[in-house]
PDB file of C-alpha atoms in Angstrom:
ATOM      1  CA  MET A  29      12.082  41.833 -28.358  1.00 46.00           C
ATOM      2  CA  THR A  30      10.421  39.135 -26.220  1.00 47.00           C
ATOM      3  CA  PHE A  31       8.465  36.290 -27.718  1.00 46.00           C
ATOM      4  CA  LYS A  32       5.632  34.744 -25.765  1.00 47.00           C
ATOM      5  CA  THR A  33       4.761  31.161 -26.434  1.00 45.00           C
ATOM      6  CA  PHE A  34       1.757  29.003 -25.762  1.00 46.00           C
ATOM      7  CA  TRP A  35       3.774  26.986 -23.200  1.00 44.00           C
ATOM      8  CA  GLN A  36       4.510  29.992 -21.017  1.00 46.00           C
ATOM      9  CA  ASN A  37       0.806  30.320 -20.252  1.00 49.00           C
ATOM     10  CA  LEU A  38       0.377  26.716 -19.134  1.00 48.00           C
ATOM     11  CA  SER A  39       0.317  26.100 -15.415  1.00 49.00           C
ATOM     12  CA  LYS A  40       3.127  24.013 -14.022  1.00 46.00           C
ATOM     13  CA  THR A  41       2.060  20.544 -12.921  1.00 47.00           C
ATOM     14  CA  LYS A  42       3.926  18.026 -10.832  1.00 47.00           C
ATOM     15  CA  ASP A  43       5.190  14.898 -12.493  1.00 44.00           C
ATOM     16  CA  LYS A  44       3.900  11.467 -11.444  1.00 45.00           C
ATOM     17  CA  LEU A  45       6.896  10.731  -9.204  1.00 46.00           C
ATOM     18  CA  THR A  46       6.361  13.985  -7.293  1.00 43.00           C
ATOM     19  CA  ASP A  47       2.764  12.982  -6.592  1.00 44.00           C
ATOM     20  CA  PHE A  48       3.984   9.643  -5.236  1.00 43.00           C
ATOM     21  CA  ARG A  49       6.553  11.357  -2.997  1.00 43.00           C
ATOM     22  CA  ASP A  50       3.803  13.497  -1.458  1.00 45.00           C
ATOM     23  CA  PHE A  51       1.753  10.332  -0.887  1.00 45.00           C
ATOM     24  CA  SER A  52       4.236   8.966   1.725  1.00 44.00           C
ATOM     25  CA  ASP A  53       3.544  11.597   4.378  1.00 59.00           C
ATOM     26  CA  LYS A  54       0.043  10.255   5.023  1.00 86.00           C
ATOM     27  CA  PHE A  55       0.964   6.868   6.537  1.00 94.00           C
ATOM     28  CA  ASN A  56       1.145   5.983  10.236  1.00 94.00           C
ATOM     29  CA  TYR A  57       2.358   2.377   9.867  1.00 96.00           C
ATOM     30  CA  LYS A  58       5.538   1.035   8.286  1.00 96.00           C
ATOM     31  CA  THR A  59       7.125  -2.416   8.285  1.00 97.00           C
ATOM     32  CA  ASN A  60      10.371  -3.694   6.812  1.00 97.00           C
ATOM     33  CA  ILE A  61      10.301  -6.472   4.219  1.00 97.00           C
ATOM     34  CA  HIS A  62      13.195  -8.880   3.756  1.00 96.00           C
ATOM     35  CA  LEU A  63      14.033  -9.741   0.155  1.00 97.00           C
ATOM     36  CA  ARG A  64      14.536 -13.386  -0.738  1.00 96.00           C
ATOM     37  CA  PHE A  65      16.535 -14.817  -3.626  1.00 95.00           C
ATOM     38  CA  VAL A  66      13.377 -16.445  -5.008  1.00 96.00           C
ATOM     39  CA  ASP A  67      11.753 -12.980  -5.392  1.00 97.00           C
ATOM     40  CA  PHE A  68      14.057 -12.025  -8.271  1.00 97.00           C
ATOM     41  CA  ASP A  69      13.572 -12.772 -11.956  1.00 95.00           C
ATOM     42  CA  MET A  70      16.141 -13.156 -14.724  1.00 94.00           C
ATOM     43  CA  MET A  71      16.267  -9.380 -15.174  1.00 94.00           C
ATOM     44  CA  GLY A  72      17.696  -9.069 -11.654  1.00 95.00           C
ATOM     45  CA  HIS A  73      14.724  -7.263 -10.121  1.00 95.00           C
ATOM     46  CA  VAL A  74      11.782  -8.350  -7.994  1.00 97.00           C
ATOM     47  CA  ASN A  75       9.181 -10.022 -10.204  1.00 96.00           C
ATOM     48  CA  ASN A  76       5.945  -8.054 -10.541  1.00 94.00           C
ATOM     49  CA  SER A  77       3.825 -10.834  -9.004  1.00 95.00           C
ATOM     50  CA  VAL A  78       5.928 -10.838  -5.817  1.00 97.00           C
ATOM     51  CA  TYR A  79       4.837  -7.284  -5.013  1.00 98.00           C
ATOM     52  CA  PHE A  80       1.393  -8.646  -4.119  1.00 98.00           C
ATOM     53  CA  THR A  81       3.039 -11.061  -1.677  1.00 97.00           C
ATOM     54  CA  TYR A  82       4.826  -8.105  -0.085  1.00 98.00           C
ATOM     55  CA  LEU A  83       1.474  -6.310   0.279  1.00 98.00           C
ATOM     56  CA  GLU A  84       0.028  -9.428   1.912  1.00 98.00           C
ATOM     57  CA  ILE A  85       2.900  -9.619   4.405  1.00 98.00           C
ATOM     58  CA  ALA A  86       2.544  -5.918   5.248  1.00 98.00           C
ATOM     59  CA  ARG A  87      -1.239  -5.973   5.716  1.00 97.00           C
ATOM     60  CA  THR A  88      -1.030  -9.106   7.887  1.00 97.00           C
ATOM     61  CA  LYS A  89       1.483  -7.364  10.174  1.00 97.00           C
ATOM     62  CA  TYR A  90      -0.708  -4.240  10.203  1.00 97.00           C
ATOM     63  CA  TRP A  91      -3.778  -6.273  11.192  1.00 96.00           C
ATOM     64  CA  GLU A  92      -1.852  -8.162  13.901  1.00 96.00           C
ATOM     65  CA  GLU A  93       0.022  -5.197  15.404  1.00 96.00           C
ATOM     66  CA  ILE A  94      -2.440  -2.318  15.026  1.00 96.00           C
ATOM     67  CA  VAL A  95      -5.946  -3.659  14.471  1.00 96.00           C
ATOM     68  CA  LYS A  96      -5.592  -6.881  16.528  1.00 95.00           C
ATOM     69  CA  TRP A  97      -8.022  -8.582  14.113  1.00 95.00           C
ATOM     70  CA  ASP A  98      -9.756 -11.597  15.699  1.00 93.00           C
ATOM     71  CA  TRP A  99      -9.370 -14.232  12.971  1.00 91.00           C
ATOM     72  CA  LYS A 100     -11.391 -16.791  14.933  1.00 91.00           C
ATOM     73  CA  LYS A 101     -14.549 -14.684  14.606  1.00 93.00           C
ATOM     74  CA  THR A 102     -14.327 -12.919  11.255  1.00 96.00           C
ATOM     75  CA  GLY A 103     -12.285 -13.513   8.119  1.00 96.00           C
ATOM     76  CA  ILE A 104     -11.143 -11.152   5.409  1.00 97.00           C
ATOM     77  CA  VAL A 105     -11.052 -11.712   1.664  1.00 97.00           C
ATOM     78  CA  ILE A 106      -9.519  -9.449  -0.939  1.00 97.00           C
ATOM     79  CA  ALA A 107     -12.106  -8.311  -3.487  1.00 97.00           C
ATOM     80  CA  HIS A 108      -9.751  -6.135  -5.555  1.00 98.00           C
ATOM     81  CA  ALA A 109      -5.988  -5.544  -5.669  1.00 98.00           C
ATOM     82  CA  GLU A 110      -4.042  -3.059  -7.756  1.00 97.00           C
ATOM     83  CA  ILE A 111      -0.483  -1.791  -7.910  1.00 97.00           C
ATOM     84  CA  ASP A 112       1.438   0.885  -9.799  1.00 97.00           C
ATOM     85  CA  TYR A 113       5.099   0.073 -10.488  1.00 96.00           C
ATOM     86  CA  ILE A 114       7.324   3.147 -10.380  1.00 96.00           C
ATOM     87  CA  LEU A 115      10.915   1.940  -9.835  1.00 96.00           C
ATOM     88  CA  PRO A 116      12.322  -1.587  -9.796  1.00 97.00           C
ATOM     89  CA  ILE A 117      13.541  -3.274  -6.635  1.00 97.00           C
ATOM     90  CA  VAL A 118      16.916  -4.945  -7.146  1.00 97.00           C
ATOM     91  CA  MET A 119      19.230  -7.177  -5.147  1.00 94.00           C
ATOM     92  CA  ASN A 120      20.626  -5.576  -1.959  1.00 94.00           C
ATOM     93  CA  ASP A 121      17.850  -2.950  -1.781  1.00 97.00           C
ATOM     94  CA  LYS A 122      16.395  -2.408   1.677  1.00 97.00           C
ATOM     95  CA  ILE A 123      12.638  -1.971   1.424  1.00 98.00           C
ATOM     96  CA  ALA A 124       9.729  -1.125   3.685  1.00 98.00           C
ATOM     97  CA  ILE A 125       6.002  -0.872   3.152  1.00 98.00           C
ATOM     98  CA  HIS A 126       3.708   1.817   4.472  1.00 97.00           C
ATOM     99  CA  VAL A 127       0.108   0.662   5.074  1.00 97.00           C
ATOM    100  CA  LYS A 128      -3.023   2.601   5.940  1.00 96.00           C
ATOM    101  CA  THR A 129      -6.757   2.137   6.061  1.00 96.00           C
ATOM    102  CA  SER A 130      -8.118   4.828   3.755  1.00 95.00           C
ATOM    103  CA  ARG A 131     -11.842   3.984   3.696  1.00 96.00           C
ATOM    104  CA  ILE A 132     -14.160   2.054   6.001  1.00 96.00           C
ATOM    105  CA  GLY A 133     -17.644   0.974   4.993  1.00 96.00           C
ATOM    106  CA  ASN A 134     -20.084  -1.460   6.621  1.00 97.00           C
ATOM    107  CA  THR A 135     -18.621  -4.715   5.283  1.00 97.00           C
ATOM    108  CA  SER A 136     -15.582  -3.497   3.344  1.00 97.00           C
ATOM    109  CA  PHE A 137     -12.577  -1.256   3.774  1.00 97.00           C
ATOM    110  CA  ASP A 138      -9.678  -0.095   1.610  1.00 97.00           C
ATOM    111  CA  LEU A 139      -6.004  -0.426   2.419  1.00 97.00           C
ATOM    112  CA  GLU A 140      -3.412   1.675   0.622  1.00 97.00           C
ATOM    113  CA  TYR A 141       0.255   0.761   0.388  1.00 97.00           C
ATOM    114  CA  GLN A 142       3.508   2.348  -0.554  1.00 97.00           C
ATOM    115  CA  ILE A 143       6.645   0.281  -1.127  1.00 98.00           C
ATOM    116  CA  VAL A 144       9.824   2.287  -0.574  1.00 97.00           C
ATOM    117  CA  LYS A 145      13.566   1.711  -0.879  1.00 97.00           C
ATOM    118  CA  ILE A 146      15.447   2.905   2.172  1.00 96.00           C
ATOM    119  CA  LYS A 147      18.593   4.820   1.280  1.00 93.00           C
ATOM    120  CA  GLY A 148      20.073   6.191   4.494  1.00 92.00           C
ATOM    121  CA  ALA A 149      17.473   8.545   5.953  1.00 91.00           C
ATOM    122  CA  GLU A 150      15.676   8.897   2.618  1.00 94.00           C
ATOM    123  CA  GLU A 151      12.848   6.790   1.224  1.00 95.00           C
ATOM    124  CA  VAL A 152      12.438   6.360  -2.524  1.00 96.00           C
ATOM    125  CA  ILE A 153       9.008   5.222  -3.681  1.00 96.00           C
ATOM    126  CA  CYS A 154       9.024   2.044  -5.782  1.00 96.00           C
ATOM    127  CA  SER A 155       5.302   1.386  -6.032  1.00 97.00           C
ATOM    128  CA  LYS A 156       1.926   2.180  -4.590  1.00 96.00           C
ATOM    129  CA  GLY A 157      -1.052  -0.119  -4.295  1.00 97.00           C
ATOM    130  CA  LYS A 158      -4.536  -0.594  -2.971  1.00 97.00           C
ATOM    131  CA  THR A 159      -6.706  -3.504  -1.860  1.00 98.00           C
ATOM    132  CA  VAL A 160     -10.429  -3.646  -1.172  1.00 98.00           C
ATOM    133  CA  CYS A 161     -10.985  -5.967   1.796  1.00 98.00           C
ATOM    134  CA  ILE A 162     -14.288  -7.638   2.695  1.00 98.00           C
ATOM    135  CA  ALA A 163     -15.166  -8.916   6.180  1.00 98.00           C
ATOM    136  CA  VAL A 164     -16.546 -12.459   5.877  1.00 98.00           C
ATOM    137  CA  ASP A 165     -18.580 -14.642   8.244  1.00 96.00           C
ATOM    138  CA  TYR A 166     -16.945 -18.080   8.358  1.00 93.00           C
ATOM    139  CA  THR A 167     -20.210 -19.989   8.839  1.00 93.00           C
ATOM    140  CA  THR A 168     -22.258 -18.346   6.073  1.00 95.00           C
ATOM    141  CA  LYS A 169     -19.255 -17.562   3.848  1.00 94.00           C
ATOM    142  CA  ARG A 170     -20.951 -14.230   3.114  1.00 97.00           C
ATOM    143  CA  PRO A 171     -19.920 -10.617   3.721  1.00 97.00           C
ATOM    144  CA  THR A 172     -20.617  -9.421   7.245  1.00 97.00           C
ATOM    145  CA  ASN A 173     -20.278  -6.135   9.104  1.00 97.00           C
ATOM    146  CA  ILE A 174     -16.747  -5.223  10.113  1.00 97.00           C
ATOM    147  CA  PRO A 175     -16.470  -6.070  13.828  1.00 97.00           C
ATOM    148  CA  GLU A 176     -16.911  -2.896  15.887  1.00 96.00           C
ATOM    149  CA  ALA A 177     -13.706  -3.350  17.939  1.00 96.00           C
ATOM    150  CA  GLU A 178     -11.545  -3.686  14.822  1.00 96.00           C
ATOM    151  CA  LYS A 179     -13.370  -0.834  13.090  1.00 96.00           C
ATOM    152  CA  GLN A 180     -12.741   1.483  16.051  1.00 96.00           C
ATOM    153  CA  LYS A 181      -9.031   0.559  16.138  1.00 96.00           C
ATOM    154  CA  MET A 182      -8.669   1.399  12.436  1.00 96.00           C
ATOM    155  CA  LEU A 183     -10.581   4.671  12.845  1.00 95.00           C
ATOM    156  CA  GLY A 184      -8.546   5.665  15.895  1.00 94.00           C
ATOM    157  CA  PHE A 185      -5.141   4.719  14.490  1.00 95.00           C
ATOM    158  CA  GLU A 186      -5.741   6.390  11.135  1.00 93.00           C
ATOM    159  CA  GLN A 187      -7.706   9.274  12.657  1.00 89.00           C
ATOM    160  CA  LEU A 188     -10.424   8.918  10.011  1.00 82.00           C
TER     161      LEU A 188
END
């Protein structure tokens, strides 16, 4: 005699960590981040506020190396920043951050991030984040259109 249960009819869904693992395949840019002693709290892991500093370091490298943003003409401010913490980063971890432009509007664009621990050839996702960036005119201190050269570099690199 076989008993059928309600649970047998439910479709199988991936857990949250599986979704984050799939997320990593969509990035074209990665940079290593060096951990500093000051990054760690009394629990022995990187303090949650430091993650935003890591995102800042990664996006600055991305803008310098890939986008070649001209800071003398147009600035950028962060309008929104968010992060999901998945696994802690502890002393002696080797980490890297994947960065990508995921949306481009007229005056704003979104950057997505993934912080990973490097364990041999494998990457283990520690967190994922997002920032909404606004192009700003230095003289008016108001939002301005994203410069066309930078916009085209982001579109081309990310193949949006």
